[in-house]
Coordinates of C-alpha atoms and ligand atoms in Angstrom, one line a residue:
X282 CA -15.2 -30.6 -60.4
X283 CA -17.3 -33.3 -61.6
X284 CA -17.2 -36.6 -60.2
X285 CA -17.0 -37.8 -64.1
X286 CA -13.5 -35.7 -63.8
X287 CA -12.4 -36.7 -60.4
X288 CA -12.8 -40.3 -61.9
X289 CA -10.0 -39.7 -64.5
X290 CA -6.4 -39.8 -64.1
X291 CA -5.2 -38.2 -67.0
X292 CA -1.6 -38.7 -67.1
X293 CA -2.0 -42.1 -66.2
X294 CA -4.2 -42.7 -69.0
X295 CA -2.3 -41.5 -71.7
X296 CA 0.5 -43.2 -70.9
X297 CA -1.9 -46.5 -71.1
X298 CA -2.9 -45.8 -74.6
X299 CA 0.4 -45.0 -75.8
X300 CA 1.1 -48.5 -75.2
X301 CA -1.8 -49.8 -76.5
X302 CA -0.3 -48.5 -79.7
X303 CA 2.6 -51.3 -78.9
X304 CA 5.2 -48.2 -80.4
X305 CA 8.8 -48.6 -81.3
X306 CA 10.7 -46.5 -79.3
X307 CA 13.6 -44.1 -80.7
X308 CA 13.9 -41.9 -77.8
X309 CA 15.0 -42.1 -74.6
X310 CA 15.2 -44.4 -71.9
X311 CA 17.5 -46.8 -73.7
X312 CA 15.8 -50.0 -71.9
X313 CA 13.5 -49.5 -74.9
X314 CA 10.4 -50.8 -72.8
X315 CA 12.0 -52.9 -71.1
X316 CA 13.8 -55.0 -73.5
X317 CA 17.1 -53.9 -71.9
X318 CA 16.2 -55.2 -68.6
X319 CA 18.9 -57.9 -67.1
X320 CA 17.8 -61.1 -67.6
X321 CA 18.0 -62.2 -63.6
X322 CA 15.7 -59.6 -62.8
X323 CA 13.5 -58.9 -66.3
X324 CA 10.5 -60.1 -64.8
X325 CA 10.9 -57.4 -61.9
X326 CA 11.8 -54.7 -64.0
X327 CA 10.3 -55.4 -67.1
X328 CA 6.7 -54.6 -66.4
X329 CA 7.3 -51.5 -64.6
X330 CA 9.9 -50.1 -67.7
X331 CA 7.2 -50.8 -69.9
X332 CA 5.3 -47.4 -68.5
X333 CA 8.9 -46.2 -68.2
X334 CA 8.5 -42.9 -70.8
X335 CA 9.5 -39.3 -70.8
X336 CA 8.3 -36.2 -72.5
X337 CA 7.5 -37.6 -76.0
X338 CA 4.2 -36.4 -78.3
X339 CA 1.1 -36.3 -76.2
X340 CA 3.3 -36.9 -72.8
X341 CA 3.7 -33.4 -72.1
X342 CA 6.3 -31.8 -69.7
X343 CA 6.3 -32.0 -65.8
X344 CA 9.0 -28.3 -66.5
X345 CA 6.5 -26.6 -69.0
X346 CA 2.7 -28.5 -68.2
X347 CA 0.3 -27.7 -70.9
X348 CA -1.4 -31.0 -71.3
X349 CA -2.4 -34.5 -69.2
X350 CA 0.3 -33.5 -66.6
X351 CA -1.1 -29.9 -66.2
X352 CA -4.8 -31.1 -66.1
X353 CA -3.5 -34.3 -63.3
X354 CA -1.9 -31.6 -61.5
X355 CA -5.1 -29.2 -61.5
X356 CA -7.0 -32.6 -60.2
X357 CA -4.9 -33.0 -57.7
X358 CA -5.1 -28.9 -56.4
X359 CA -8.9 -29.5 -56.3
X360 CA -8.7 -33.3 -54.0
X361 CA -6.3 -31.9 -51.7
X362 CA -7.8 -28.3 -51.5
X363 CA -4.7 -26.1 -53.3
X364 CA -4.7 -23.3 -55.4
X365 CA -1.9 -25.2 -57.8
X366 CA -0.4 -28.0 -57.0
X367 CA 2.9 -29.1 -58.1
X368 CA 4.0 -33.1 -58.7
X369 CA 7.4 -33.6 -57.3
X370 CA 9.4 -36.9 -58.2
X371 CA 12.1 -35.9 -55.4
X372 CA 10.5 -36.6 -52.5
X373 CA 9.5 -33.7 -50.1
X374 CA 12.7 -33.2 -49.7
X375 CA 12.7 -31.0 -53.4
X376 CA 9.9 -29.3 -52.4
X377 CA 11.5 -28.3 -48.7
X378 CA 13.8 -27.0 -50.6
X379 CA 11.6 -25.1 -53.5
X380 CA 9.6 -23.8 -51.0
X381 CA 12.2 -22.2 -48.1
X382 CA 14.7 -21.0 -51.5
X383 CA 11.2 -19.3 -53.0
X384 CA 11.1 -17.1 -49.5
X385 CA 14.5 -16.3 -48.4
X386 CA 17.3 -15.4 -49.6
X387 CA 20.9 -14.6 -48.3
X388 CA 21.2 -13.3 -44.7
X389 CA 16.9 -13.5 -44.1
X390 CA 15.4 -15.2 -41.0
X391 CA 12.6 -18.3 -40.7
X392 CA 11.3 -19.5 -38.0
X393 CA 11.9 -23.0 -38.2
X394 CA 10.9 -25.6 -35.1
X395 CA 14.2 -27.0 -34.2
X396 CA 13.4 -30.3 -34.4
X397 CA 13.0 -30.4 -38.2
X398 CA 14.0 -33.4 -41.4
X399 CA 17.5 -32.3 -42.7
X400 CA 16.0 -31.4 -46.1
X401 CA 15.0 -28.2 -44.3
X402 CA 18.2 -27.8 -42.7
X403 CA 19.6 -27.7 -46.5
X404 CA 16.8 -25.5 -47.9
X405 CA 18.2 -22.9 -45.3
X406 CA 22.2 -24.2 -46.5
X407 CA 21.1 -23.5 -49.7
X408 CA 19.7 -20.4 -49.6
X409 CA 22.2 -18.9 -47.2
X410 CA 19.6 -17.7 -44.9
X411 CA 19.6 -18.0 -40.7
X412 CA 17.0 -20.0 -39.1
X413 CA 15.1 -19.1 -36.0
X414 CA 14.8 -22.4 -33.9
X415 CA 11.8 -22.6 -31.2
X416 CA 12.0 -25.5 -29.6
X417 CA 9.5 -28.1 -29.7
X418 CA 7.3 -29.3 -26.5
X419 CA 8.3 -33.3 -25.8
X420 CA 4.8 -34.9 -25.9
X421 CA 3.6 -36.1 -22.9
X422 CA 5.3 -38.8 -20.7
X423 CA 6.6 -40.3 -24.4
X424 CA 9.3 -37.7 -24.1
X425 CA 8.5 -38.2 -28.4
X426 CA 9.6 -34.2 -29.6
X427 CA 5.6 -33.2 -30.5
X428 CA 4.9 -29.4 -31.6
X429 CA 5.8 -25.7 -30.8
X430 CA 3.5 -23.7 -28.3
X431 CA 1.8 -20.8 -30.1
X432 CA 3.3 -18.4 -27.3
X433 CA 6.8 -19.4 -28.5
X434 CA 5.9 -18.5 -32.3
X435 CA 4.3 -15.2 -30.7
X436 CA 7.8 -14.5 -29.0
X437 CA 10.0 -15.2 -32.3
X438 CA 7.9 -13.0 -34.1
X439 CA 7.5 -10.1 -31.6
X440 CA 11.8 -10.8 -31.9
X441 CA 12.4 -11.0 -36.0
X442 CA 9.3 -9.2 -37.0
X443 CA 11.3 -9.2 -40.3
X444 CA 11.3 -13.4 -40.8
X445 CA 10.1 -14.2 -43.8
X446 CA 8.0 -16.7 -43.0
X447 CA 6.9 -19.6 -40.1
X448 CA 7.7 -23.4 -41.2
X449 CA 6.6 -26.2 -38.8
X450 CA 6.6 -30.4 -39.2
X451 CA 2.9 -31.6 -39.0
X452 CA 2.5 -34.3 -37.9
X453 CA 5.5 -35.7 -36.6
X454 CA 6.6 -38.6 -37.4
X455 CA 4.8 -40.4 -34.9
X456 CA 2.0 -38.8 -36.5
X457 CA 1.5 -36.3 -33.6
X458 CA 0.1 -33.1 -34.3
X459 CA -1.7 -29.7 -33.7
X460 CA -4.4 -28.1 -34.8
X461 CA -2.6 -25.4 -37.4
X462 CA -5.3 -22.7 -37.2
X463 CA -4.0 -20.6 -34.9
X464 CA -0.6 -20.4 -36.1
X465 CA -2.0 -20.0 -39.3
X466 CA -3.6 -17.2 -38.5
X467 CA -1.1 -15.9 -36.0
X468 CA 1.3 -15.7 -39.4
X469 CA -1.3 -14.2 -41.1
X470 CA -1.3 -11.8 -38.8
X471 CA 2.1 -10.8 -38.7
X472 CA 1.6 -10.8 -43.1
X473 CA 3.7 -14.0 -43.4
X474 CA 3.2 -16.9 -45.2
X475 CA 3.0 -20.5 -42.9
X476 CA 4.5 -23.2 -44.7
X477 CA 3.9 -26.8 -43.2
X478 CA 5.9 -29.8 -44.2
X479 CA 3.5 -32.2 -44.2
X480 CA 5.1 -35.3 -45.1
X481 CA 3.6 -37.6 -43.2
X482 CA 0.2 -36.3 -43.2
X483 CA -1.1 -36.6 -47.2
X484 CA -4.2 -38.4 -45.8
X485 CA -5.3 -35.9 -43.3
X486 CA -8.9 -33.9 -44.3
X487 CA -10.0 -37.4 -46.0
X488 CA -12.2 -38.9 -43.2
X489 CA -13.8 -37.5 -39.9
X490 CA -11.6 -39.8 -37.8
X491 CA -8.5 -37.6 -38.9
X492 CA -7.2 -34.0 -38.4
X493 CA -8.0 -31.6 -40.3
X494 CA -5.0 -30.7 -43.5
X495 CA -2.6 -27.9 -43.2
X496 CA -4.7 -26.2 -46.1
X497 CA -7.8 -26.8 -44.9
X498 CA -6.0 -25.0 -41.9
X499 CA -5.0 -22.0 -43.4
X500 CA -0.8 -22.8 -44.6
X501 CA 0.0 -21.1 -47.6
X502 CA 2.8 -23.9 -48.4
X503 CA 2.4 -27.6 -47.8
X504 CA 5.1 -30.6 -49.0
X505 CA 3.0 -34.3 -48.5
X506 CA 4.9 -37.2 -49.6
X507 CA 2.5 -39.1 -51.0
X508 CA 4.6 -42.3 -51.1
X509 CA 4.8 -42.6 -47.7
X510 CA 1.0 -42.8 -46.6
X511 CA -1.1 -42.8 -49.8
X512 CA 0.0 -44.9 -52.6
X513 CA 2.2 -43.4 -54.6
X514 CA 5.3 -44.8 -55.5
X515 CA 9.0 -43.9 -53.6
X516 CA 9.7 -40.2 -54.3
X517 CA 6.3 -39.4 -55.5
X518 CA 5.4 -36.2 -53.5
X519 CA 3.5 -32.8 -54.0
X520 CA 3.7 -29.3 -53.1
X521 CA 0.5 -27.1 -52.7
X522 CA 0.4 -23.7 -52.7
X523 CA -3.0 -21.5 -51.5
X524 CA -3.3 -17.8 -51.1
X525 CA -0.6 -15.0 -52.8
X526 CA 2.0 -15.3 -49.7
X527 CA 4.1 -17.3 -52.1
X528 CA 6.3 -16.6 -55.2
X529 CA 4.4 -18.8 -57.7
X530 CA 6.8 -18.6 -60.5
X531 CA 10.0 -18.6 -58.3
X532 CA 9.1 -21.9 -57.2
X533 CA 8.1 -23.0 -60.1
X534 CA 11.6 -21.9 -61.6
X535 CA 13.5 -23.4 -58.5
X536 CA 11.5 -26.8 -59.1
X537 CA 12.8 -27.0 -62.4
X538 CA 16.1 -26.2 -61.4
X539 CA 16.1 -28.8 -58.8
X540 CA 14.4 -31.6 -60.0
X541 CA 15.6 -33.8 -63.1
X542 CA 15.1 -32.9 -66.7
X543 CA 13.9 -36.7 -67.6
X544 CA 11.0 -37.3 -64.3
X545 CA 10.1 -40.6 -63.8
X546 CA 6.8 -40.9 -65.6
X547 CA 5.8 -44.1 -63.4
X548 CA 6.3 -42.3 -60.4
X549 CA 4.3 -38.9 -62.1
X550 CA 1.7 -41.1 -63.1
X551 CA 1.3 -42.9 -59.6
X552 CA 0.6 -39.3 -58.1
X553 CA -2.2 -39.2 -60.4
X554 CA -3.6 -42.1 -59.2
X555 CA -3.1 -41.8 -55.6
X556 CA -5.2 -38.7 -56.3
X557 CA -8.0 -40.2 -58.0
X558 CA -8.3 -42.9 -55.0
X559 CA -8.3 -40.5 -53.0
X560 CA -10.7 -38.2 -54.7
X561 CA -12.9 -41.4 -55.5
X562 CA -13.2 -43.4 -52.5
X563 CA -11.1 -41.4 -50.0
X564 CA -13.6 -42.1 -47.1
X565 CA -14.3 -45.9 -48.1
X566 CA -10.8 -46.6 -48.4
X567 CA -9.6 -44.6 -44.9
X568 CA -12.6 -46.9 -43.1
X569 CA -11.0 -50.2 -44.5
X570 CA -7.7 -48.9 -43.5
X571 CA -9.0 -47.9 -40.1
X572 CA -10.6 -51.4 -39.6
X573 CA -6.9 -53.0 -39.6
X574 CA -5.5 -50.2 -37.2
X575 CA -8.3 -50.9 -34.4
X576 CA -7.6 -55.0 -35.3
X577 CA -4.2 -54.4 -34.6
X578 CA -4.7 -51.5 -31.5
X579 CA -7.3 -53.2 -29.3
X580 CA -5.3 -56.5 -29.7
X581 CA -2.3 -54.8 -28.4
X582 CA -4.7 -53.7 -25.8
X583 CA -5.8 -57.2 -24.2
X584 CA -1.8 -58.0 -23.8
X585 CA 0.3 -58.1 -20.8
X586 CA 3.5 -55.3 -21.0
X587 CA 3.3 -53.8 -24.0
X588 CA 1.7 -50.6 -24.9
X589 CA 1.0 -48.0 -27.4
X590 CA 0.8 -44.4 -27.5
X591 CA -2.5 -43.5 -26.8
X592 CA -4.3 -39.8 -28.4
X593 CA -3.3 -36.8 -26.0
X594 CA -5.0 -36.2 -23.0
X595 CA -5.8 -32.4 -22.4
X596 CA -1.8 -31.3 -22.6
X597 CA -0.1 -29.0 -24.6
X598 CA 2.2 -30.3 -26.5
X599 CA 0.3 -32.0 -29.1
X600 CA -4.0 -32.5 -29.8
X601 CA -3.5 -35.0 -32.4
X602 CA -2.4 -38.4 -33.1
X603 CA -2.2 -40.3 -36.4
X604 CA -4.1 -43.4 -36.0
X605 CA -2.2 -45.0 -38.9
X606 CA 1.1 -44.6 -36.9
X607 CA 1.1 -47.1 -33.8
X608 CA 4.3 -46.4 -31.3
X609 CA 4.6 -49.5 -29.4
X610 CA 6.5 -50.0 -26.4
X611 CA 7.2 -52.5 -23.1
X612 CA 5.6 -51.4 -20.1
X613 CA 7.5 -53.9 -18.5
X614 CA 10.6 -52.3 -19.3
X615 CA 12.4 -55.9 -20.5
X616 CA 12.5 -54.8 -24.1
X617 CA 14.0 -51.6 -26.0
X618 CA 12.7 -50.7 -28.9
X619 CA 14.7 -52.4 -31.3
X620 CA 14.8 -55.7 -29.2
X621 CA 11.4 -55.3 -30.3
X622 CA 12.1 -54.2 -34.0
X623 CA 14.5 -57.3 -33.7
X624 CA 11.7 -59.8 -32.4
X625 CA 8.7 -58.3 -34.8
X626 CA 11.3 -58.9 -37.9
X627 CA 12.2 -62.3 -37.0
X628 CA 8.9 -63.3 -37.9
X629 CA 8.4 -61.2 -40.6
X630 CA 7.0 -58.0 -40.0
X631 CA 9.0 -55.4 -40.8
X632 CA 9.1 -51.6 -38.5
X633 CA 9.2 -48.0 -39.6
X634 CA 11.8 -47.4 -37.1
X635 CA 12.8 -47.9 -33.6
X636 CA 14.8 -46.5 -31.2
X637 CA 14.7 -45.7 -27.5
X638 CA 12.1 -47.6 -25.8
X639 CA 9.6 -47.5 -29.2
X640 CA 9.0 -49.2 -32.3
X641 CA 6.9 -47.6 -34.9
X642 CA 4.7 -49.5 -37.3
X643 CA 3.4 -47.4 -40.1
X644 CA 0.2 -48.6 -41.4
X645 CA -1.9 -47.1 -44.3
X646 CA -5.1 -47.3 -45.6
X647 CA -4.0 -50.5 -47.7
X648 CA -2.7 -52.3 -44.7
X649 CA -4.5 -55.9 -45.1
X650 CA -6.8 -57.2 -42.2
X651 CA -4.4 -60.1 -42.4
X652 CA -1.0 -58.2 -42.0
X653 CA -2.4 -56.1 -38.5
X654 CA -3.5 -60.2 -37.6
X655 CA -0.3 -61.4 -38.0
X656 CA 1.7 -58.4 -36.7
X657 CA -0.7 -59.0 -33.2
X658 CA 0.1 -62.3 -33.6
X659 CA 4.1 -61.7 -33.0
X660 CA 3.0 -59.1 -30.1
X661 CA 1.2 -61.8 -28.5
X662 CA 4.0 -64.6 -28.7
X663 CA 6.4 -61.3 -26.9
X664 CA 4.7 -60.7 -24.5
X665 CA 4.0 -64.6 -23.5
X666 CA 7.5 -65.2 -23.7
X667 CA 8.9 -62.6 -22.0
X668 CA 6.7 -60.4 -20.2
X669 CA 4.0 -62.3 -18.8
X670 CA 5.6 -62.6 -15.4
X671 CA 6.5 -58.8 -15.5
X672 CA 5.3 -56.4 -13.4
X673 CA 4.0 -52.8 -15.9
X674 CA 6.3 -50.2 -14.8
X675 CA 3.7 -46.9 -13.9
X676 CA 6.2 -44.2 -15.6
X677 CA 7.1 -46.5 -18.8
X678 CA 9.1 -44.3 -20.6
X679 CA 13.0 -44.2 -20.3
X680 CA 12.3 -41.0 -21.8
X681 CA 11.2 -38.9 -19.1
X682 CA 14.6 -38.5 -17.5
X683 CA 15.1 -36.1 -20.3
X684 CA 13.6 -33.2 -19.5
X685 CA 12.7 -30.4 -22.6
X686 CA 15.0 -27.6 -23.6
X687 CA 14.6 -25.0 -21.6
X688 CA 15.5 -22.2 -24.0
X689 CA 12.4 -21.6 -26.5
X690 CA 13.6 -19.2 -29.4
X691 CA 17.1 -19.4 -30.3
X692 CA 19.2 -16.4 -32.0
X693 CA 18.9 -16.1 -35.4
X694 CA 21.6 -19.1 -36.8
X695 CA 23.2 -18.5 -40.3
X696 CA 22.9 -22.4 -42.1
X697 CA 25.9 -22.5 -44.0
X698 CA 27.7 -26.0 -45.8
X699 CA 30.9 -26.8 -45.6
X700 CA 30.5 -26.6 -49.7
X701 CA 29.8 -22.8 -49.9
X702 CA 32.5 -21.5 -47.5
X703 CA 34.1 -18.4 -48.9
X704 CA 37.6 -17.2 -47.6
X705 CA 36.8 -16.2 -45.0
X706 CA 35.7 -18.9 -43.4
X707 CA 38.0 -21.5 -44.9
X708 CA 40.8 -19.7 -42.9
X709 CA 38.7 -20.0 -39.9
X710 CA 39.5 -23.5 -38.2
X711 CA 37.5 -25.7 -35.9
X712 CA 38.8 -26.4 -32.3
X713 CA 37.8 -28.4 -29.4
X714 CA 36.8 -26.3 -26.2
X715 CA 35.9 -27.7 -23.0
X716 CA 31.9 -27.0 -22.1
X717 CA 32.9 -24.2 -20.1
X718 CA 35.0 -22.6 -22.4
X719 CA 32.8 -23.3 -25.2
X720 CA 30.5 -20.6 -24.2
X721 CA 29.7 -17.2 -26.1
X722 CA 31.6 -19.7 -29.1
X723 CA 30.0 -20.7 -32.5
X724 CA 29.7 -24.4 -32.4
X725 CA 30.9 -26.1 -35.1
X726 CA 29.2 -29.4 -34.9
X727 CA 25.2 -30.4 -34.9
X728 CA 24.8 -31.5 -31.0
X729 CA 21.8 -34.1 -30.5
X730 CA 21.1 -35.3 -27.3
X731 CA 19.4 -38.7 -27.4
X732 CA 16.7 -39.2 -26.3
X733 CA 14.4 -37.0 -26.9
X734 CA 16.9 -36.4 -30.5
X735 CA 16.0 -32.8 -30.5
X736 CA 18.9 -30.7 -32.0
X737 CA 20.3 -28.7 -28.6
X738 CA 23.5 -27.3 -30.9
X739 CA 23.4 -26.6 -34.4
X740 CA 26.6 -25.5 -36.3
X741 CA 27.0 -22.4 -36.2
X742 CA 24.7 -21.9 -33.4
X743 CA 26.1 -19.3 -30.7
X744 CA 26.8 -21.5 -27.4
X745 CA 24.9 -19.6 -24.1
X746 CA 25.6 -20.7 -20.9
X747 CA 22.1 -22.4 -20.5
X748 CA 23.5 -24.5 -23.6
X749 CA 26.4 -26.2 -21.4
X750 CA 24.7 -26.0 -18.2
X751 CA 22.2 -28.4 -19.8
X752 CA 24.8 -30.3 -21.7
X753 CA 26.9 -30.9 -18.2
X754 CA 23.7 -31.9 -16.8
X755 CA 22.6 -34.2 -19.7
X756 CA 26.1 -36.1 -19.6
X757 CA 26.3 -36.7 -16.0
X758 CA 22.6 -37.8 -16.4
X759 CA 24.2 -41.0 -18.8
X760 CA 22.5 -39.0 -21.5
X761 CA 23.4 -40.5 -25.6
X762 CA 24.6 -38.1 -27.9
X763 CA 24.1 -37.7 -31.8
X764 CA 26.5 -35.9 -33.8
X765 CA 29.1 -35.0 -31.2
X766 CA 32.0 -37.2 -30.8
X767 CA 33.5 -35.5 -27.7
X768 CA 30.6 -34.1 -25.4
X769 CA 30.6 -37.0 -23.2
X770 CA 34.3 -35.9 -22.5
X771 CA 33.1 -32.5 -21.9
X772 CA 34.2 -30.6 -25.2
X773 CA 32.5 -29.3 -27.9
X774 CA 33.8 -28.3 -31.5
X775 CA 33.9 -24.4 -31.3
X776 CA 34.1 -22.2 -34.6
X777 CA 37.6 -19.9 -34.2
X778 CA 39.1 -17.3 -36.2
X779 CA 43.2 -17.1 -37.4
X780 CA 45.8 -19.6 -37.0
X781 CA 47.2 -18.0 -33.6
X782 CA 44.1 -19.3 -31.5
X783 CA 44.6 -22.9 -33.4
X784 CA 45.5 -25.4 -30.3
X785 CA 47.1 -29.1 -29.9
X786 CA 43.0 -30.0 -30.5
X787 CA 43.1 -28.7 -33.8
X788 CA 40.3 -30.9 -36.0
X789 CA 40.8 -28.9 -39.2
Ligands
LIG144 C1 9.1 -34.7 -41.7 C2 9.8 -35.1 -43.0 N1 9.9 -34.2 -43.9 C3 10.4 -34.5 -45.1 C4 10.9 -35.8 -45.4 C5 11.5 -36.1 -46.7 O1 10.6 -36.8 -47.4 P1 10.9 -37.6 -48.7 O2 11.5 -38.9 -48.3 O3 9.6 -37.8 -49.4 O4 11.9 -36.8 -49.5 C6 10.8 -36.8 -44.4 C7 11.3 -38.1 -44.6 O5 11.3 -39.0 -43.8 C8 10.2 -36.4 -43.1 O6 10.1 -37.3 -42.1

């Protein structure tokens, strides 16, 4: 590709000179440019409804691409190392679900890692298939859910040699990560296709200061949201598919089934430019990115109490952390994560997230010198005001007292809705059973043990033994739990069949 080419963005500029030819508008959106925007807020909304088009002469069709959008999507497959790419205006969350409804269908396994974003979880509703879980290694003393080992995958797929296919989260959310080779290859192997969902990773291959991309790795599927660390705008996302492992046209017909008719066309065209940074000045713009990460880390550094994650040391559960993503916490142990979220926003820098002991600030490679000044500024006034006299804790994290599960592959677990219950099932009704009795039952609620927030229960997950020994343990441990209302009273929502075994606990 030349760089002439990569210097383009297509879609982007054709939308430009359509309104260079200030048109009058009789199709759709009905703003008509912008005119239709409410008063209060026109001078919000009207600049950004004046790109607002759809698939008029010359704009081709996202559905059907034969023009700017098919050659912005062919840019983008050579920047980020695809085959084809395809633009998504849902998020990754439409192209979790293209890509797991393209492999399986009713009754068929994946190897999923159970710690995985709920768009998965409905890919496999949707598609009626069961989901191997393997359980993911907590990284480190964080007690942060990280990766799966590659002898777990081995083990899932010496079980279900008939799975469909391997799908893991790379990186995490706190931007930790493995090296995707092996399992890659360890797919490959086994003639499956690895899919990565790669949300949080869109910038990785870019600069020799970050991993390596699932592609460049060897995954035959990858979903980046490129909202959430390049610069497209909300819901701007892409799926990118190498190799033959994957159905091209069934995703392509699932995509168009999924996703609107009408795409946004500012959010299409802000893919195409997020690509052309990145195929442009992807290095230069990483380094100036970079440069506000280390103002911001080696501040934090110098300060009394708190802390951030630091890369892994030579353990297993993870080889690589985002430097864009910085975990903070209190070594101290004064202040919980969202007393910090609390203290950072009162002065006007707003988190990611917190919860537990950590706070996570996202930055990117447009994060200003000036915004990492002022968030170290805040971090400075915390930890004069209240941790200055405190003595750093040696094991920091809250988290440790949570041990990982010990159970690695699950059975295979059919993902079924509420919505698509057939008769069957809606006479079945939903008890409570005390932990001990729960066992050798189907649970029928999503059981999430907090921290480390791993999933230990997932409806209609079949309850072992090692399942309620570690729950009993968990709650007399003071352990928080997610999604279950009655575990800390000892009883779990059980699955049972027939009106005759309905109790005085009936949920219904
Ligand atoms: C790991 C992971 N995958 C997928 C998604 C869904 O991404 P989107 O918000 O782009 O639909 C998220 C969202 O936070 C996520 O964290």
């Amino acid at each position: 590709m030349s760089n002439k080419k990569r210097d383009e963005a297509p879609l982007f500029e054709r939308m430009r000179e359509h309104f260079n030819k200030l048109p009058a508008s009789f199709h759709v959106p009905g703003h008509k440019s912008g005119r239709g925007a409410d008063p209060a807020a026109a001078s919000f909304f009207e600049p950004l409804m004046a790109l607002d088009y759809t698939e008029i002469s010359g704009l081709d069709d996202l559905h059907q691409p034969e023009g700017v959008i098919r050659e912005a999507q062919e840019l983008a497959a050579d920047c980020f190392g695809a085959d084809e790419t395809f633009f998504l205006v849902g998020g990754s969350t439409v192209g979790n679900l293209a890509m797991i409804m393209s492999l399986c269908g009713t009754g068929d396994i994946l190897l999923v890692q159970r710690n995985v974003h709920k768009s998965v979880l409905h890919g496999l509703m949707l598609a009626g298939a069961r989901a191997v879980f393997i359980s993911p290694v907590l990284g480190g003393d964080s007690g942060i859910p990280a990766s799966v080992r590659r002898s777990d995958v081995e083990d899932a797929l010496n079980r279900y040699p008939e799975a469909k296919g391997l799908l893991l989260t790379n990186p995490n959310y706190y931007g930790m990560g493995v090296n995707l080779r092996p399992y890659a290859e360890l797919a490959h192997s086994r003639g499956i296709p690895l899919l990565v969902d790669e949300a949080h990773g869109a910038h990785y291959g870019f600069h020799p200061e970050l991993p390596e991309s699932a592609l460049a790795s060897g995954a035959d599927a990858v979903v980046q949201s490129t909202h959430k660390m390049l610069s497209a705008m909300t819901m701007g996302a892409m799926l990118h598919l190498q190799g033959d492992r994957m159905d091209r046209e069934r995703i392509r017909t699932l995509l168009a089934m999924l996703q609107s008719s009408s795409p946004s066309y500012p959010i299409l065209a802000s893919l195409d430019l997020a690509r052309k940074q990145m195929h442009t000045r992807g290095r230069e713009l990483i380094d100036q990115g970079l440069a506000a990460v280390k103002l911001l880390h080696c501040g934090i550094h110098s300060l009394h109490g708190l802390k951030v994650l630091e890369p892994p040391a030579a353990h297993e559960a993870y080889d690589s952390l985002d430097p864009f993503k910085i975990t903070l916490y209190d070594s101290t142990g004064t202040l919980t994560g969202t007393d910090l979220q609390e203290l950072l926003e009162e002065a006007g820098c707003y988190v990611e997230f917190a919860s537990g002991a950590y706070v996570l600030l996202l930055l990117t490679i447009f994060t200003s010198l000036e915004d990492a000044q002022r968030a170290l500024d805040v971090c400075r006034s915390i930890s004069t005001r209240y941790l200055i006299e405190r003595q750093e804790l040696r094991d920091t994290s809250p988290n440790t007292m949570y041990k990982p599960l010990v159970f690695s592959v699950s059975e295979p677990v059919p993902m079924s809705s509420p919505l698509f219950t057939n008769n069957q099932e809606k006479n079945e009704s939903i008890v409570l059973a005390s932990l001990s009795d729960s066992t050798g039952q189907r649970s029928a609620e999503m059981v999430i043990p907090y921290p480390p927030g791993i999933p230990l229960l997932y409806p209609g997950e079949i309850i072992t033994e090692e399942m309620t020994n570690q729950l009993k343990k968990l709650v007399a441990s003071g352990a928080r739990f997610h999604g279950s209302a009655e575990v800390l009273r000892g009883y779990l929502k059980v699955r049972q069949d027939g009106p005759d075994e309905k109790t005085a606990n009936t949920i219904d």
